[in-house]
Short mmCIF file of C-alpha atoms in Angstrom, two decimals:
data_model
loop_
_atom_site.label_atom_id
_atom_site.label_comp_id
_atom_site.label_asym_id
_atom_site.label_seq_id
_atom_site.Cartn_x
_atom_site.Cartn_y
_atom_site.Cartn_z
CA MET Q 1 65.62 21.58 -59.70
CA SER Q 2 62.97 21.86 -57.22
CA ALA Q 3 62.57 19.18 -54.59
CA GLU Q 4 60.35 16.18 -55.37
CA PHE Q 5 58.05 14.62 -52.68
CA PHE Q 6 56.34 11.24 -52.59
CA ILE Q 7 52.77 10.95 -51.54
CA ILE Q 8 52.23 7.39 -50.18
CA PHE Q 9 49.08 5.50 -49.94
CA GLN Q 10 47.75 2.52 -48.05
CA SER Q 11 45.77 1.11 -51.07
CA THR Q 12 45.47 1.37 -54.81
CA HIS Q 13 41.97 2.74 -54.32
CA ASP Q 14 43.56 5.79 -52.62
CA VAL Q 15 46.26 6.23 -55.36
CA ILE Q 16 43.59 6.34 -57.92
CA LYS Q 17 41.28 8.54 -56.05
CA ALA Q 18 44.35 10.87 -55.64
CA LYS Q 19 45.33 10.67 -59.30
CA LYS Q 20 41.72 11.56 -60.36
CA ALA Q 21 41.34 14.42 -57.93
CA LEU Q 22 44.68 15.99 -59.15
CA GLN Q 23 43.97 15.53 -62.65
CA LYS Q 24 40.71 17.42 -62.33
CA ALA Q 25 42.64 20.42 -60.83
CA TYR Q 26 45.29 20.25 -63.34
CA ILE Q 27 48.03 19.70 -60.81
CA ALA Q 28 51.10 17.99 -62.32
CA HIS Q 29 51.86 14.59 -60.86
CA GLU Q 30 53.22 11.09 -61.83
CA ILE Q 31 52.48 7.68 -60.61
CA ILE Q 32 55.63 5.77 -59.89
CA PRO Q 33 56.37 2.37 -58.24
CA THR Q 34 57.07 3.12 -54.58
CA PRO Q 35 60.82 3.45 -54.00
CA LYS Q 36 62.14 0.67 -51.73
CA LYS Q 37 63.55 3.14 -49.25
CA VAL Q 38 60.24 4.84 -48.73
CA SER Q 39 58.14 1.81 -47.50
CA ALA Q 40 55.73 -0.52 -49.22
CA GLU Q 41 52.18 -0.05 -48.00
CA CYS Q 42 51.07 0.21 -51.58
CA GLY Q 43 52.96 -0.57 -54.68
CA MET Q 44 52.28 2.81 -56.29
CA SER Q 45 53.01 6.22 -55.18
CA LEU Q 46 52.56 9.74 -56.39
CA LYS Q 47 55.57 12.00 -57.38
CA ILE Q 48 54.99 15.54 -57.02
CA GLU Q 49 56.97 18.67 -57.18
CA LYS Q 50 57.37 21.04 -54.19
CA THR Q 51 55.93 24.06 -56.03
CA VAL Q 52 52.37 22.43 -56.16
CA LEU Q 53 52.67 20.23 -52.93
CA ASP Q 54 50.55 22.53 -50.67
CA GLN Q 55 47.81 22.77 -53.26
CA ALA Q 56 47.83 19.10 -53.91
CA LEU Q 57 47.78 18.05 -50.11
CA GLU Q 58 44.74 20.45 -49.59
CA ILE Q 59 42.76 18.82 -52.42
CA LEU Q 60 43.56 15.25 -51.12
CA ARG Q 61 42.43 16.22 -47.51
CA LEU Q 62 39.35 17.60 -48.98
CA LYS Q 63 38.63 14.37 -50.85
CA GLY Q 64 39.30 12.31 -47.72
CA VAL Q 65 42.29 10.41 -49.33
CA LEU Q 66 44.49 8.56 -46.91
CA PHE Q 67 48.12 9.37 -47.55
CA ARG Q 68 51.34 10.46 -46.05
CA ILE Q 69 54.28 12.30 -47.51
CA ASP Q 70 58.03 11.56 -47.84
CA LEU Q 71 60.89 13.53 -49.24
CA LEU Q 72 63.18 11.87 -51.86
CA MET M 1 13.26 -16.43 -78.72
CA ILE M 2 11.34 -14.29 -76.23
CA TYR M 3 13.38 -14.00 -72.96
CA PHE M 4 11.34 -13.64 -69.75
CA ASP M 5 13.92 -15.03 -67.32
CA ASN M 6 15.65 -11.71 -66.33
CA ALA M 7 15.29 -12.66 -62.68
CA ALA M 8 17.92 -15.42 -63.32
CA THR M 9 20.01 -13.31 -65.39
CA SER M 10 19.32 -10.33 -67.74
CA PHE M 11 19.48 -10.73 -71.39
CA PRO M 12 20.16 -8.99 -73.80
CA LYS M 13 22.89 -6.72 -72.31
CA PRO M 14 23.58 -3.33 -73.63
CA LYS M 15 26.24 -3.36 -76.27
CA VAL M 16 28.45 -0.93 -74.26
CA VAL M 17 28.94 -3.86 -71.82
CA MET M 18 30.67 -6.15 -74.23
CA ALA M 19 32.55 -3.17 -75.72
CA ALA M 20 34.00 -2.19 -72.28
CA MET M 21 35.09 -5.80 -71.69
CA GLU M 22 36.71 -5.88 -75.19
CA ASN M 23 38.55 -2.82 -74.59
CA TYR M 24 39.95 -4.14 -71.43
CA PHE M 25 40.80 -7.53 -73.09
CA PHE M 26 42.56 -6.05 -76.01
CA ASN M 27 43.76 -2.42 -75.07
CA ILE M 28 44.23 -2.37 -71.27
CA GLY M 29 45.37 -5.80 -69.99
CA GLY M 30 47.27 -5.24 -66.75
CA ASN M 31 46.40 -6.11 -63.20
CA THR M 32 45.17 -3.68 -60.33
CA GLY M 33 47.49 -2.55 -57.92
CA ARG M 34 50.18 -5.09 -58.50
CA SER M 35 52.67 -2.73 -60.52
CA GLY M 36 52.94 0.83 -61.22
CA HIS M 37 53.14 0.76 -65.06
CA LYS M 38 50.63 2.41 -67.30
CA MET M 39 48.69 -0.69 -68.04
CA ALA M 40 48.25 -1.44 -64.31
CA ILE M 41 47.39 2.03 -63.63
CA GLU M 42 44.51 1.99 -66.27
CA ALA M 43 43.15 -1.27 -65.01
CA SER M 44 43.16 0.18 -61.48
CA GLU M 45 41.37 3.32 -62.80
CA LEU M 46 38.66 1.04 -64.48
CA VAL M 47 37.99 -0.74 -61.35
CA PHE M 48 37.97 2.61 -59.30
CA ASP M 49 35.49 3.99 -61.80
CA THR M 50 33.15 1.07 -61.49
CA ARG M 51 33.21 1.34 -57.67
CA GLU M 52 32.23 5.03 -58.09
CA TYR M 53 29.48 4.32 -60.53
CA LEU M 54 28.02 1.67 -58.02
CA ALA M 55 28.44 4.24 -55.01
CA GLU M 56 26.63 6.87 -57.04
CA LEU M 57 23.74 4.42 -57.90
CA PHE M 58 23.44 3.26 -54.08
CA ASN M 59 24.22 6.73 -52.73
CA ILE M 60 27.34 5.32 -50.82
CA LYS M 61 29.44 8.14 -49.60
CA ASP M 62 32.80 6.35 -49.73
CA SER M 63 33.34 3.92 -52.64
CA ALA M 64 36.17 2.39 -50.83
CA ARG M 65 33.25 0.71 -48.52
CA MET M 66 31.94 -1.25 -51.58
CA VAL M 67 33.97 -4.56 -52.23
CA PHE M 68 33.75 -6.55 -55.41
CA THR M 69 32.53 -10.30 -55.14
CA LYS M 70 31.75 -13.10 -57.74
CA ASN M 71 27.95 -12.85 -57.09
CA VAL M 72 25.38 -11.91 -54.52
CA THR M 73 25.82 -15.30 -52.86
CA GLU M 74 29.33 -14.57 -52.08
CA SER M 75 28.46 -11.20 -50.77
CA LEU M 76 25.78 -12.56 -48.47
CA ASN M 77 28.27 -15.23 -47.25
CA LEU M 78 30.83 -12.73 -46.68
CA ALA M 79 28.53 -10.65 -44.79
CA ILE M 80 26.87 -13.26 -42.74
CA ASN M 81 29.90 -15.29 -41.84
CA GLY M 82 32.19 -12.16 -41.27
CA PHE M 83 29.76 -10.33 -39.08
CA LEU M 84 28.13 -12.89 -36.97
CA LYS M 85 29.76 -14.32 -33.80
CA LYS M 86 29.00 -17.31 -31.60
CA GLY M 87 25.78 -16.53 -29.68
CA ASP M 88 24.49 -13.95 -31.92
CA GLN M 89 20.72 -13.95 -32.80
CA VAL M 90 19.28 -13.19 -36.31
CA ILE M 91 15.98 -12.33 -37.84
CA THR M 92 15.18 -13.34 -41.39
CA THR M 93 12.03 -13.88 -43.35
CA SER M 94 10.01 -16.68 -44.83
CA MET M 95 10.50 -15.20 -48.12
CA GLU M 96 14.23 -15.71 -48.48
CA HIS M 97 16.27 -17.27 -51.17
CA ASN M 98 18.65 -20.16 -50.19
CA SER M 99 21.60 -17.68 -50.65
CA VAL M 100 20.58 -16.16 -47.37
CA MET M 101 18.72 -19.36 -45.77
CA ARG M 102 21.60 -21.89 -46.31
CA PRO M 103 24.51 -19.76 -44.90
CA LEU M 104 22.19 -18.81 -41.87
CA ARG M 105 21.02 -22.39 -41.45
CA TYR M 106 24.44 -23.71 -41.54
CA LEU M 107 25.48 -21.41 -38.66
CA GLU M 108 22.45 -22.49 -36.86
CA GLN M 109 23.19 -26.05 -37.27
CA ILE M 110 26.81 -25.75 -35.92
CA GLY M 111 25.37 -23.91 -32.81
CA LYS M 112 26.68 -20.59 -33.58
CA ILE M 113 23.58 -18.58 -34.12
CA LYS M 114 19.84 -18.61 -33.35
CA ILE M 115 17.44 -17.69 -36.12
CA PHE M 116 13.91 -15.92 -35.78
CA ILE M 117 11.69 -16.17 -38.85
CA VAL M 118 9.21 -13.28 -39.63
CA GLN M 119 6.43 -14.79 -41.56
CA ALA M 120 5.24 -13.13 -44.66
CA ASN M 121 1.54 -13.03 -45.67
CA GLN M 122 0.50 -14.91 -48.78
CA GLU M 123 1.42 -11.98 -51.05
CA GLY M 124 4.95 -12.19 -49.68
CA ILE M 125 4.55 -8.99 -47.66
CA VAL M 126 6.36 -8.68 -44.40
CA ASP M 127 5.12 -6.16 -41.65
CA PRO M 128 7.70 -4.20 -39.86
CA VAL M 129 5.87 -4.47 -36.84
CA ALA M 130 6.68 -8.33 -36.77
CA PHE M 131 10.32 -7.36 -36.64
CA GLU M 132 9.72 -5.01 -33.69
CA ASP M 133 7.90 -7.69 -31.77
CA ILE M 134 11.02 -9.92 -31.88
CA LEU M 135 13.49 -6.96 -31.27
CA ARG M 136 11.54 -6.02 -28.15
CA LYS M 137 12.02 -9.34 -26.62
CA GLU M 138 15.39 -10.66 -27.99
CA LYS M 139 18.91 -9.27 -28.52
CA ILE M 140 19.21 -9.24 -32.24
CA LYS M 141 22.58 -8.74 -33.95
CA LEU M 142 21.44 -8.70 -37.50
CA ILE M 143 18.30 -8.61 -39.69
CA VAL M 144 18.71 -10.26 -43.01
CA LEU M 145 16.32 -10.00 -45.81
CA SER M 146 15.69 -9.46 -49.51
CA HIS M 147 14.76 -6.20 -51.01
CA ALA M 148 12.35 -8.00 -53.35
CA SER M 149 11.36 -11.52 -53.59
CA ASN M 150 12.74 -13.59 -56.57
CA VAL M 151 9.52 -15.59 -56.48
CA THR M 152 6.69 -13.00 -56.23
CA GLY M 153 8.57 -9.76 -56.90
CA THR M 154 7.26 -8.51 -53.49
CA VAL M 155 9.23 -5.46 -52.34
CA ALA M 156 9.90 -5.37 -48.65
CA PRO M 157 9.74 -2.16 -46.64
CA ILE M 158 13.42 -2.14 -45.95
CA SER M 159 13.71 1.65 -44.98
CA ALA M 160 11.08 1.07 -42.10
CA ILE M 161 12.66 -2.21 -41.05
CA ALA M 162 16.18 -0.47 -41.04
CA GLN M 163 14.81 2.29 -38.76
CA ILE M 164 13.28 -0.11 -36.19
CA ALA M 165 16.64 -2.15 -36.21
CA LYS M 166 18.54 0.98 -35.44
CA ASN M 167 16.19 1.92 -32.54
CA TYR M 168 17.09 -1.42 -31.02
CA GLY M 169 20.72 -1.24 -31.78
CA SER M 170 20.64 -4.06 -34.34
CA HIS M 171 21.85 -4.06 -37.94
CA THR M 172 20.41 -4.81 -41.44
CA LEU M 173 21.93 -6.75 -44.44
CA ILE M 174 19.81 -6.39 -47.41
CA ASP M 175 19.95 -8.79 -50.34
CA ALA M 176 19.42 -6.56 -53.42
CA ALA M 177 19.62 -9.28 -56.13
CA GLN M 178 16.20 -8.46 -57.70
CA THR M 179 16.24 -4.68 -57.04
CA ALA M 180 19.83 -3.26 -57.77
CA GLY M 181 19.27 -1.47 -61.05
CA ALA M 182 15.59 -2.10 -61.24
CA TYR M 183 14.20 -0.35 -58.10
CA PRO M 184 15.69 2.44 -56.16
CA VAL M 185 18.14 1.47 -53.53
CA ASP M 186 19.65 4.18 -51.35
CA VAL M 187 21.95 3.01 -48.56
CA THR M 188 21.99 6.40 -46.89
CA ALA M 189 18.45 7.40 -46.96
CA ASP M 190 17.21 3.93 -46.26
CA GLY M 191 19.81 3.57 -43.39
CA LEU M 192 21.13 0.25 -44.41
CA ASP M 193 24.28 -1.30 -42.76
CA MET M 194 25.22 -3.56 -45.50
CA LEU M 195 23.89 -4.25 -49.01
CA ALA M 196 24.53 -7.28 -51.17
CA PHE M 197 24.06 -7.09 -54.94
CA THR M 198 24.76 -8.94 -58.10
CA GLY M 199 26.13 -7.47 -61.25
CA HIS M 200 24.50 -9.82 -63.88
CA LYS M 201 20.76 -8.95 -63.41
CA ALA M 202 19.39 -5.44 -63.55
CA LEU M 203 22.70 -3.87 -63.48
CA MET M 204 23.37 -5.36 -67.05
CA GLY M 205 26.98 -6.70 -66.17
CA PRO M 206 28.39 -10.15 -66.93
CA GLN M 207 28.13 -13.09 -64.70
CA GLY M 208 30.82 -13.49 -62.11
CA THR M 209 30.35 -9.94 -60.83
CA GLY M 210 28.75 -8.71 -57.62
CA GLY M 211 29.57 -6.61 -54.57
CA LEU M 212 28.89 -5.86 -50.83
CA TYR M 213 28.44 -2.34 -49.34
CA ILE M 214 29.52 -2.29 -45.60
CA ARG M 215 28.78 0.86 -43.76
CA GLU M 216 31.67 2.74 -42.08
CA GLY M 217 32.03 1.52 -38.51
CA ILE M 218 30.90 -1.98 -39.29
CA GLU M 219 33.89 -4.40 -39.34
CA ILE M 220 33.61 -7.83 -40.91
CA GLU M 221 36.14 -10.72 -41.05
CA PRO M 222 37.22 -11.67 -44.68
CA LEU M 223 36.23 -14.94 -46.30
CA MET M 224 39.78 -15.13 -47.74
CA ARG M 225 43.06 -13.68 -47.13
CA GLY M 226 45.93 -13.07 -49.47
CA GLY M 227 47.63 -10.60 -51.79
CA THR M 228 46.13 -7.21 -52.07
CA GLY M 229 49.02 -5.34 -53.64
CA SER M 230 49.27 -3.34 -50.38
CA ASN M 231 51.28 -3.76 -47.26
CA SER M 232 53.25 -6.45 -48.96
CA GLU M 233 55.96 -6.36 -46.41
CA ARG M 234 53.55 -7.74 -43.82
CA GLU M 235 52.25 -11.22 -43.49
CA ILE M 236 49.05 -10.17 -41.83
CA GLN M 237 46.01 -9.15 -43.84
CA PRO M 238 45.57 -5.32 -44.15
CA GLU M 239 42.61 -3.94 -42.31
CA LEU M 240 41.95 -1.09 -44.84
CA MET M 241 38.89 -1.22 -47.19
CA PRO M 242 38.61 -2.28 -49.97
CA ASP M 243 41.61 -4.40 -49.66
CA GLN M 244 40.82 -6.13 -46.53
CA LEU M 245 38.10 -7.97 -48.29
CA GLU M 246 39.47 -8.19 -51.92
CA SER M 247 42.38 -10.63 -51.75
CA GLY M 248 43.50 -12.05 -54.99
CA THR M 249 43.18 -10.78 -58.47
CA LEU M 250 39.83 -9.08 -59.14
CA ASN M 251 37.61 -10.28 -62.09
CA ILE M 252 38.87 -7.14 -63.95
CA ILE M 253 37.21 -7.97 -67.34
CA GLY M 254 33.85 -8.57 -65.56
CA ILE M 255 34.24 -5.25 -63.58
CA ALA M 256 34.85 -3.49 -66.88
CA GLY M 257 31.57 -4.84 -68.06
CA LEU M 258 29.65 -4.17 -64.89
CA GLY M 259 31.01 -0.60 -64.91
CA ALA M 260 29.60 -0.04 -68.36
CA GLY M 261 26.37 -1.76 -67.35
CA VAL M 262 25.92 0.53 -64.24
CA LYS M 263 26.86 3.70 -66.24
CA TYR M 264 24.06 2.56 -68.63
CA VAL M 265 21.51 2.34 -65.64
CA LEU M 266 22.63 5.65 -64.24
CA GLU M 267 22.28 7.25 -67.86
CA HIS M 268 18.89 5.93 -68.35
CA GLY M 269 17.61 6.19 -64.73
CA VAL M 270 16.43 3.43 -62.39
CA MET M 271 12.93 5.08 -62.32
CA LYS M 272 12.73 5.11 -66.11
CA ILE M 273 13.93 1.51 -66.38
CA ARG M 274 11.33 0.55 -63.69
CA GLN M 275 8.56 2.41 -65.63
CA ILE M 276 9.24 0.36 -68.79
CA GLU M 277 9.20 -2.97 -66.71
CA MET M 278 6.39 -2.14 -64.74
CA ASP M 279 4.09 -1.04 -67.56
CA LEU M 280 4.75 -4.46 -69.11
CA THR M 281 4.23 -6.23 -65.86
CA GLU M 282 0.92 -4.35 -65.25
CA ILE M 283 -0.54 -5.58 -68.61
CA PHE M 284 0.82 -9.20 -68.18
CA ILE M 285 -0.79 -9.42 -64.62
CA ARG M 286 -3.91 -7.79 -65.67
CA ASN M 287 -4.57 -10.00 -68.56
CA ALA M 288 -3.20 -13.23 -67.26
CA ALA M 289 -5.76 -12.88 -64.29
CA LYS M 290 -8.51 -13.22 -66.93
CA ILE M 291 -7.30 -16.52 -68.19
CA ALA M 292 -9.37 -19.38 -66.79
CA GLY M 293 -7.28 -21.57 -64.49
CA VAL M 294 -4.50 -18.97 -63.92
CA ARG M 295 -3.56 -18.35 -60.32
CA LEU M 296 -1.30 -15.32 -59.72
CA TYR M 297 0.99 -14.88 -56.84
CA GLY M 298 2.43 -11.73 -55.20
CA PRO M 299 0.71 -8.44 -54.37
CA GLN M 300 -2.17 -6.88 -56.34
CA ASP M 301 -0.67 -3.47 -55.88
CA ILE M 302 1.77 -2.93 -58.60
CA ASN M 303 3.72 -0.39 -56.65
CA LYS M 304 4.57 -3.08 -54.14
CA ARG M 305 6.48 -5.25 -56.60
CA VAL M 306 9.16 -5.44 -59.15
CA SER M 307 8.79 -7.10 -62.60
CA VAL M 308 8.83 -10.60 -61.30
CA VAL M 309 5.54 -12.49 -61.76
CA SER M 310 4.78 -16.06 -60.43
CA LEU M 311 1.88 -18.09 -61.53
CA ASN M 312 0.27 -21.52 -62.02
CA ILE M 313 -2.27 -23.02 -64.34
CA PHE M 314 -4.65 -25.23 -62.75
CA GLY M 315 -3.99 -28.93 -63.62
CA TYR M 316 -0.43 -28.31 -64.81
CA ASP M 317 2.80 -28.93 -63.42
CA PRO M 318 4.97 -25.83 -63.72
CA SER M 319 7.68 -27.53 -65.59
CA GLU M 320 5.20 -28.74 -68.17
CA VAL M 321 3.90 -25.22 -68.73
CA ALA M 322 7.48 -23.89 -69.03
CA TYR M 323 8.55 -26.84 -71.36
CA THR M 324 5.51 -26.10 -73.65
CA LEU M 325 6.28 -22.29 -73.75
CA ASP M 326 9.94 -22.95 -74.62
CA ARG M 327 9.15 -25.85 -77.29
CA ASP M 328 6.05 -24.55 -78.87
CA TYR M 329 6.37 -20.55 -78.44
CA ASP M 330 10.10 -19.92 -78.01
CA ILE M 331 9.37 -18.35 -74.67
CA ALA M 332 12.08 -18.55 -71.91
CA CYS M 333 10.85 -18.61 -68.30
CA ARG M 334 11.58 -20.53 -65.21
CA PRO M 335 9.53 -23.17 -63.51
CA GLY M 336 10.02 -24.82 -60.08
CA LEU M 337 11.03 -23.42 -56.53
CA HIS M 338 13.47 -20.81 -57.70
CA CYS M 339 15.92 -21.60 -54.94
CA ALA M 340 13.30 -20.41 -52.35
CA PRO M 341 11.39 -23.39 -50.71
CA SER M 342 10.34 -21.25 -47.80
CA ALA M 343 8.78 -18.43 -50.06
CA HIS M 344 6.69 -21.10 -51.86
CA LYS M 345 5.44 -22.41 -48.65
CA THR M 346 4.48 -18.90 -47.72
CA ILE M 347 2.54 -18.30 -50.84
CA GLY M 348 1.05 -21.63 -50.95
CA ALA M 349 2.79 -23.18 -53.85
CA PHE M 350 5.04 -25.60 -52.15
CA PRO M 351 6.17 -28.28 -53.29
CA GLN M 352 5.10 -27.92 -56.99
CA GLY M 353 6.38 -24.35 -57.37
CA THR M 354 5.47 -21.75 -59.90
CA ILE M 355 6.14 -20.69 -63.45
CA ARG M 356 8.10 -17.38 -63.14
CA PHE M 357 8.14 -14.52 -65.74
CA ALA M 358 10.71 -11.79 -64.96
CA PHE M 359 10.45 -8.89 -67.53
CA GLY M 360 13.44 -6.53 -68.42
CA PRO M 361 13.67 -3.07 -70.11
CA PHE M 362 14.19 -4.84 -73.49
CA ASN M 363 11.09 -6.65 -73.63
CA ASN M 364 8.07 -5.14 -75.36
CA ILE M 365 4.33 -5.40 -75.53
CA GLU M 366 4.27 -7.58 -78.59
CA GLU M 367 6.16 -10.19 -76.46
CA ILE M 368 3.83 -9.86 -73.60
CA ASN M 369 0.90 -10.36 -75.91
CA ILE M 370 2.32 -13.48 -77.40
CA SER M 371 2.94 -15.00 -74.05
CA LEU M 372 -0.58 -14.14 -72.92
CA LYS M 373 -1.95 -15.91 -75.95
CA ALA M 374 0.24 -18.88 -75.31
CA LEU M 375 -0.84 -19.11 -71.78
CA ASN M 376 -4.56 -18.96 -72.90
CA GLN M 377 -4.02 -21.63 -75.47
CA ILE M 378 -2.18 -23.94 -72.91
CA SER M 379 -4.84 -23.46 -70.27
CA LYS M 380 -7.50 -24.56 -72.69
CA ARG M 381 -5.73 -27.87 -73.69
CA LYS M 382 -6.73 -29.58 -70.46
CA GLU M 383 -10.34 -28.39 -70.35
#
């Protein structure tokens, strides 16, 4: 099983902005409640697989979404 | 019933507005940002989409700089109270609505700010040079003015004023209550710092919706602090937009309707909507001017106004005319001061006020003709 990463945001606005951008680029992702051990800036996070991580991050940077990543 | 009170609130609304509200009510439910389940995500997406539509309409680069409020009055209060500090000086105009005047006068009354008033001419037109005359002598923090008067429909040259403000290191707050959706507003091209708007007029949304755009680089204090669904471990308000200025649960059902309304406006085009409204306005003004005893207010030049027309009939109290129009002709319009006493002083209609007609894209020429006939008959009753 490939490693899973969390993309963590500061606001719901950024979560949805990220979701829409990834959806448009057909990059698999899942919105989940932010795990307690990660931190709780925003209640929602994106779970993403390592194989598409770089591609996803590039899209988010391009879109100007504020985020940081954390390994599960 | 003929509805000519679109400056108070638009009616009818496009069917898609109610459909979007119903869809939220019956099928989406959920609160935004408070949870991570599917219903919450869908609600968050709906709010996000409405923000994006508004950003597209006003040419806002980052929709996170646009926060939702319950109406334009809240937007103006948020901007005025959140931006001004003790000792600041402000310019406004003699055409303003009380939603601008009262928050400013209050701050003046408690000794927090000083206000300079730019006097408009009798048509309600303000000259950008008059702003520059003040800016040259005084340090001005903020210029607040309405994009179009709710009394005369006069459109202010906001682009020129914003440019002058910038030259002197000042800022602009525009009240777009009568223009958002009915007249082009481009915060980027016009160089605006803050834009306050309402959702329930030309944007076709339900009452209880509005918003404020704040340019990046401008910080304002929130009116309220509280839960935002973000930074929940901290007891200090987050500084990130839009959360900083949107504490508490949003009016999601209203925002759903507003989103559908703005989408409707985007699909039809502001200029096309304006064309429909101004064609009717032009015919109304041209023919009303021919009725003996009718005095029209506002600019002669149709390009300098929106579809708001104020008039008086000699010998009549405005409320008498509006009452007769309603009772005998089923025509809804608004008499009085329209919450803008200073504007009426400017145009020479204080304290009696005016009768205001405000046309929308769903009005038609038959309705205009009926109202002209009615005005003609009323004017003859006292001859």
